[in-house]
Structures are given as C-alpha cells and as structure tokens.
mmCIF file of C-alpha atoms and ligand atoms in Angstrom:
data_model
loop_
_atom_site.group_PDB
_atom_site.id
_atom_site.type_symbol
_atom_site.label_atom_id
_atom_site.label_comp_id
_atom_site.label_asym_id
_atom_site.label_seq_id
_atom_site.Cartn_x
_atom_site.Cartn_y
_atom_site.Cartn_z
ATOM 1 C CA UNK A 885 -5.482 -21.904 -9.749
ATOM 2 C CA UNK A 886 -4.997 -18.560 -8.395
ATOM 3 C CA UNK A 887 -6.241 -14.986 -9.764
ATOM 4 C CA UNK A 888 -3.671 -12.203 -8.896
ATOM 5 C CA UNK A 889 -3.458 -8.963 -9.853
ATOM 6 C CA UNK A 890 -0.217 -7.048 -10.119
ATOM 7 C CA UNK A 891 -0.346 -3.279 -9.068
ATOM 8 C CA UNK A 892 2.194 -0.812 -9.695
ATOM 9 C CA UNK A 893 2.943 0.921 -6.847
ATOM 10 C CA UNK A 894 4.703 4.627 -7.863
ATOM 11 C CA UNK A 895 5.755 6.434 -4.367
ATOM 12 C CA UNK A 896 6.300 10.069 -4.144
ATOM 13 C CA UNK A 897 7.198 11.351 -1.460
ATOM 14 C CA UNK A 898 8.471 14.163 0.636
ATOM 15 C CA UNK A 899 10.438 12.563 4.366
ATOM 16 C CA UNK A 900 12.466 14.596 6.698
ATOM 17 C CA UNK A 901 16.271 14.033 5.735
ATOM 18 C CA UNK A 902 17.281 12.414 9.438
ATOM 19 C CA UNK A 903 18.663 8.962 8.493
ATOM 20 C CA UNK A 904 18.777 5.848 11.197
ATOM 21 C CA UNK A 905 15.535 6.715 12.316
ATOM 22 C CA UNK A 906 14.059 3.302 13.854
ATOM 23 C CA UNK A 907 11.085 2.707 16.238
ATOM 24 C CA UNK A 908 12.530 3.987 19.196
ATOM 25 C CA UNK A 909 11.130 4.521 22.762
ATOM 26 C CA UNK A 910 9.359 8.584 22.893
ATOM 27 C CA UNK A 911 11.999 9.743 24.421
ATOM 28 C CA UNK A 912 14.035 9.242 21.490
ATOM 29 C CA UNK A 913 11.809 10.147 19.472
ATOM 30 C CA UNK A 914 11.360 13.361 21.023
ATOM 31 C CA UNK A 915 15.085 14.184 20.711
ATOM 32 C CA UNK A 916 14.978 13.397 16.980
ATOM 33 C CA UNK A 917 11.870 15.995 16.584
ATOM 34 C CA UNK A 918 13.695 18.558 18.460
ATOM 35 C CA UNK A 919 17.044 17.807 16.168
ATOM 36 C CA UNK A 920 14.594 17.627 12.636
ATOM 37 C CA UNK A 921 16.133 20.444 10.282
ATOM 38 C CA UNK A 922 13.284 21.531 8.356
ATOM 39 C CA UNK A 923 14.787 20.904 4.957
ATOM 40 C CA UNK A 924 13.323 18.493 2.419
ATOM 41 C CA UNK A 925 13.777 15.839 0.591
ATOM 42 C CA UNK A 926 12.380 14.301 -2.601
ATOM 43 C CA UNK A 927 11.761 10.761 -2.899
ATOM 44 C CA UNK A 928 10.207 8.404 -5.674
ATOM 45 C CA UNK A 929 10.948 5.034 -6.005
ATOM 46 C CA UNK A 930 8.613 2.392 -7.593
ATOM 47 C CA UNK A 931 7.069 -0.981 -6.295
ATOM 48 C CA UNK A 932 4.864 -3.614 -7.096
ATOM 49 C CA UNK A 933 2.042 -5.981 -4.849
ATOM 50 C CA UNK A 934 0.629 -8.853 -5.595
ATOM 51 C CA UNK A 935 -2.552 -9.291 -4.759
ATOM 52 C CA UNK A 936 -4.315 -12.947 -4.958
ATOM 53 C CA UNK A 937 -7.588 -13.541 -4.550
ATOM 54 C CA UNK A 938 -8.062 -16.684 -5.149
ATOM 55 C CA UNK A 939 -6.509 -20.233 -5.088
ATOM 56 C CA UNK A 940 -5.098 -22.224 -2.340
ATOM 57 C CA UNK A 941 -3.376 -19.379 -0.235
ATOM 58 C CA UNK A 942 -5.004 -15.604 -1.224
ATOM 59 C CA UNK A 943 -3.324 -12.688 0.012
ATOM 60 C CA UNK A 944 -6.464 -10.769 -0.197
ATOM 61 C CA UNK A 945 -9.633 -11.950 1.512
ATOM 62 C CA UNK A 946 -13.748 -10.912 1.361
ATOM 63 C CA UNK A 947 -13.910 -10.562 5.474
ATOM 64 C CA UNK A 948 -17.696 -9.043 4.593
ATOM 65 C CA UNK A 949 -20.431 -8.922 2.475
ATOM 66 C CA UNK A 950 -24.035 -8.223 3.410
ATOM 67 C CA UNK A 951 -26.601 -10.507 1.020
ATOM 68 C CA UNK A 952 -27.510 -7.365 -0.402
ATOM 69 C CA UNK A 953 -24.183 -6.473 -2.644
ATOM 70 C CA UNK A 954 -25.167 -9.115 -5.029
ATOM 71 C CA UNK A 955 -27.478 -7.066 -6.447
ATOM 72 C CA UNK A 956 -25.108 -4.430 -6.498
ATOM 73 C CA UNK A 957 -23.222 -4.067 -10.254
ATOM 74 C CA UNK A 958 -20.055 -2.159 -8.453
ATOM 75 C CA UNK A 959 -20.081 -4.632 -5.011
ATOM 76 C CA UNK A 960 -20.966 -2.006 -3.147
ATOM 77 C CA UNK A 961 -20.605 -2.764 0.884
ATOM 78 C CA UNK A 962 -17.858 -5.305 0.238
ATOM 79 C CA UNK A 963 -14.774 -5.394 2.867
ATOM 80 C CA UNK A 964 -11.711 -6.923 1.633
ATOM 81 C CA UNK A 965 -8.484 -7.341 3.954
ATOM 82 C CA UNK A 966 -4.910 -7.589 2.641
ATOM 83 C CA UNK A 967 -1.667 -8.712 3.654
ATOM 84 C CA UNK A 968 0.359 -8.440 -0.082
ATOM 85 C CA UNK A 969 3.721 -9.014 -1.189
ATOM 86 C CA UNK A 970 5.509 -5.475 -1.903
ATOM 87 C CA UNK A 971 8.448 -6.492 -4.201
ATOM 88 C CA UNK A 972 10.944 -4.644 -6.446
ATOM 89 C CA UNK A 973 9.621 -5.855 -9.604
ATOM 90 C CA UNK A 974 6.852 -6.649 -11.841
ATOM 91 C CA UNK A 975 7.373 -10.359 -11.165
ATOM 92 C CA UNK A 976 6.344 -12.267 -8.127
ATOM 93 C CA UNK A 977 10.041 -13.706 -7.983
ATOM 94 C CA UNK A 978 11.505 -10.557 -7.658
ATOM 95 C CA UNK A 979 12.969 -9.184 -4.441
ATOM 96 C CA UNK A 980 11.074 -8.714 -1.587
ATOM 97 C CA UNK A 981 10.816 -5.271 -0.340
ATOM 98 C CA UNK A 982 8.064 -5.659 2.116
ATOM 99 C CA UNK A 983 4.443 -5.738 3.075
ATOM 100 C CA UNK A 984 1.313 -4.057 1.583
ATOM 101 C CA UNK A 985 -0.840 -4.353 4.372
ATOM 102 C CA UNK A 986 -4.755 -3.362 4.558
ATOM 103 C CA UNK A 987 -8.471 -3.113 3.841
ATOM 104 C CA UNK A 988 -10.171 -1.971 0.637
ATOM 105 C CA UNK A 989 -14.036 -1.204 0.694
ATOM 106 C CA UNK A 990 -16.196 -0.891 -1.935
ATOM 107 C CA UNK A 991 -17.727 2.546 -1.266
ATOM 108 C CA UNK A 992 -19.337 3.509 -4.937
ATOM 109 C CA UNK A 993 -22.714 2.807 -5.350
ATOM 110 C CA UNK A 994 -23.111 4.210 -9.110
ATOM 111 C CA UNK A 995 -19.385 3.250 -10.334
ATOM 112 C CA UNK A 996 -16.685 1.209 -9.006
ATOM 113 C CA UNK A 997 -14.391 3.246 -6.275
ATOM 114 C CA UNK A 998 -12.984 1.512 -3.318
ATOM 115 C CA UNK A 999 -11.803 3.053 -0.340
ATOM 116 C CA UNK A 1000 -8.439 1.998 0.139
ATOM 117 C CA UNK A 1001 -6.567 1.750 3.413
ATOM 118 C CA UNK A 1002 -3.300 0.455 3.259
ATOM 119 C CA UNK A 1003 0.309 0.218 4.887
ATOM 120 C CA UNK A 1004 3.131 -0.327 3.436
ATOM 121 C CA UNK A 1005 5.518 -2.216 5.833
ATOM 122 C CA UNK A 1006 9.110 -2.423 4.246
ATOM 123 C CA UNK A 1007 11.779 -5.135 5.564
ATOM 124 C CA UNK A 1008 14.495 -4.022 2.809
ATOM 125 C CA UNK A 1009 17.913 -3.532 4.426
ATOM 126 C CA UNK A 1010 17.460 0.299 4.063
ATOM 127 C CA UNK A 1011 13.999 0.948 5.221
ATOM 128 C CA UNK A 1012 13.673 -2.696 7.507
ATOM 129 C CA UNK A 1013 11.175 -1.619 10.032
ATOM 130 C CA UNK A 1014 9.315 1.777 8.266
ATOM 131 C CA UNK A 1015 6.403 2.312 7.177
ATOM 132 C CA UNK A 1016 4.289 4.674 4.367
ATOM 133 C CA UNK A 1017 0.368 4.942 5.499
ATOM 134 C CA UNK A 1018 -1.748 5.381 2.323
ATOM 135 C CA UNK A 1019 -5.370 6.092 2.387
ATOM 136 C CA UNK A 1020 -7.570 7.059 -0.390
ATOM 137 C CA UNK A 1021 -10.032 6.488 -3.186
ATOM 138 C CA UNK A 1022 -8.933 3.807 -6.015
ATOM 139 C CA UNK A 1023 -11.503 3.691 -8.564
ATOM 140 C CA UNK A 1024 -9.989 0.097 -10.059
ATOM 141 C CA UNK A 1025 -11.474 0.405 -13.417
ATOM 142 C CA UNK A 1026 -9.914 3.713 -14.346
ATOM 143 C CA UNK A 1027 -6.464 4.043 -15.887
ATOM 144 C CA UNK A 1028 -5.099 6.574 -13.376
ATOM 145 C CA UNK A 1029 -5.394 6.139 -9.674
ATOM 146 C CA UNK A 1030 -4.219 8.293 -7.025
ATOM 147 C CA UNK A 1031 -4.206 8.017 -3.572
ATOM 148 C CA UNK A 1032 -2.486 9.882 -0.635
ATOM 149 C CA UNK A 1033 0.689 8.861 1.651
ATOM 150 C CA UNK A 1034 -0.767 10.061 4.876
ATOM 151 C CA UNK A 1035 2.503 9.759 7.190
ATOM 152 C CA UNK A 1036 5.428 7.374 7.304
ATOM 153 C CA UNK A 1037 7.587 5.705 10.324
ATOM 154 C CA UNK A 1038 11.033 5.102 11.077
ATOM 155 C CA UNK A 1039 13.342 5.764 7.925
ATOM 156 C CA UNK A 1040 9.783 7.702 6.149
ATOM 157 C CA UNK A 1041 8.921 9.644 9.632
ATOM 158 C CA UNK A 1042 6.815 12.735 8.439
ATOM 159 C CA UNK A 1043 6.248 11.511 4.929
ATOM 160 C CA UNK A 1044 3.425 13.291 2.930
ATOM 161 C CA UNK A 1045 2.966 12.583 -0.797
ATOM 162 C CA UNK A 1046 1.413 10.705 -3.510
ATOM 163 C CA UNK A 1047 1.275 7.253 -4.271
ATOM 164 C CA UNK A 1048 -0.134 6.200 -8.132
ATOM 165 C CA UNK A 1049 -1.843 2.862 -8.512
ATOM 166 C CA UNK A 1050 -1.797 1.175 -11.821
ATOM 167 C CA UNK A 1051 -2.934 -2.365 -12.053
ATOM 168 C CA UNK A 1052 -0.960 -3.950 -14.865
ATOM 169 C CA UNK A 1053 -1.651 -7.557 -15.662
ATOM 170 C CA UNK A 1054 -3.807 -9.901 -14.168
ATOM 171 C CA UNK A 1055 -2.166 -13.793 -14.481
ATOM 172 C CA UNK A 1056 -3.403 -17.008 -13.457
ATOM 173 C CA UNK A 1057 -1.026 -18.897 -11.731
ATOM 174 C CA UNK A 1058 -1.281 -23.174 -11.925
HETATM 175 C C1 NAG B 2127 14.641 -6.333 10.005
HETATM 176 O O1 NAG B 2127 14.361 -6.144 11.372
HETATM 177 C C2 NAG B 2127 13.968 -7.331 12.040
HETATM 178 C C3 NAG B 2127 13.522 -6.963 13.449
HETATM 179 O O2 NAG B 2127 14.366 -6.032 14.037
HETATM 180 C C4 NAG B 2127 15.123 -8.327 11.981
HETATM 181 O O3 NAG B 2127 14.747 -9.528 12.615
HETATM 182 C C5 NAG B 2127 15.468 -8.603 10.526
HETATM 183 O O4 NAG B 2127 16.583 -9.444 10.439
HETATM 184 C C6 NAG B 2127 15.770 -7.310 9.793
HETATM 185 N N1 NAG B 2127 15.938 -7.584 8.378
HETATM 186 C C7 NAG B 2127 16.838 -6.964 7.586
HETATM 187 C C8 NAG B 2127 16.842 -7.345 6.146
HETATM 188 O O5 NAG B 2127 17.623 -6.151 8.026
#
C-alpha cells in the first residue's frame, strides 16, 4: 500500500521568446544573450506530481529528522527529498511530462509551512532538457499555495513567475 498525494501544479510564467534554446556550451549561450529581444511572452500551462510517500517504491523520502520533531504538532525540522512524476494529468497514467525534483522542509514551528525547493525537469518533446526552478513557502494545509519560479533553462531560459500548488486528492494505491 502506498500513500500519494496528487498536486496540481499551475505554471505562470514569463520566458524570453528565443525558441531551440538547449544546454549549450557558454559560448553559445553568450551569443543567444546578446541575440535575446527583450519582448515577452506569457505562458501558463498546468501539471500534476505525484508524490508517494509510502509503500514499496516512494518518490518522496524523510532523509532527516532530529528525535526532537516528534514532539513537534507541525514536524518542524523535518527534511524530505523528492524525485516526483510531473505528468499531464490528474492521473498517474497520464503522460509523462517530466520530473519534479527536490527538498521540502518543515520550517513552521506554530503552523504547518514547508519550505519548498524544487525543479521541475521536463523530458516532453517540446521542452526535453529545460528546466523551471521553484522555491518558496507551501503551507500544505491551506487551500491556496503560492510559490515563486525563480529562473528556468533551455526552452524556459530567464523564466520568472508564479507557480500555484493545490493538493487535490490523496489515494491509496494496492
Ligand atoms: C530528450 O533528450 C535526451 C538527451 O538528449 C534524449 O536521450 C531523449 O531521447 C530526448 N527525449 C525526447 C522525448 O525528445
């Protein structure tokens, strides 16, 4: 038996407009900066991770814990690393669209609020090889989460924007 929660991923997202951008060697790189037009573009697109946390092979793991968070009603101290499925869909079957890579803390000692670091690798055709860096505060009991896109890679260079967390089932798989 597994526990895993299903999180909404909602990704908005401002990237510079220059497509084909892969990891390249600096010099390349360089050359793209110095062709970047400085117009903008808008992007939101929706995904989902799975994150298990129990059962035979959790994508989510407790990596520390100091004796003392037991006594603690909102786990504060805990470390948890990730390494979730990013798909297209609410269900785990659903196309795979990547990665959601990272480490959540819990950093509230009065309520629940982890401190969320997390990349989001994508190996979609479109996107195979970028990445969106999100960092932020989820506080996992509250409805509305929000946390920021800090940068982006390849495809996403220069992204800046907002990604929304909302956790929206929890299921037991057998
Ligand atoms: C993504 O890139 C990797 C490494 O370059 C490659 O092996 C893989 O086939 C690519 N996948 C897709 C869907 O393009």
């Amino acid at each position: 038996m597994a526990m895993v929660a299903v999180a909404a991923l909602a990704l908005a997202a401002m990237a510079m407009p220059l497509a084909c951008a892969v990891t390249d060697d600096p010099k390349k790189v360089d050359n793209w900066f110095n062709r970047l037009s400085h117009a903008e573009r808008k992007t939101t697109c929706l995904h989902f991770f799975h994150d298990t946390i129990s059962g035979k092979s959790p994508t989510a793991v407790r990596v520390a814990e100091p004796t003392i968070t037991k006594k603690s009603p909102t786990l504060f101290r805990v470390v948890n690393m990730m390494d979730d499925p990013l798909t297209e869909g609410l269900e785990p079957e659903s196309p795979l669209v990547g990665r959601a890579q990272g480490l959540y803390g819990s950093a509230g000692l009065e309520s629940l609020g982890l401190l969320m670091n997390m990349n989001l690798v994508f190996t979609s055709p479109k996107y195979n090889g970028s990445t969106l860096s999100t960092l932020g505060r989820n506080p996992a009991y509250e409805t509305y989460r929000e946390m920021l896109i800090v940068g982006g890679t390849g495809f996403l260079r220069l992204a800046s924007g907002i990604a929304t967390v909302e956790y929206n089932v929890i299921v037991m798989h057998y």
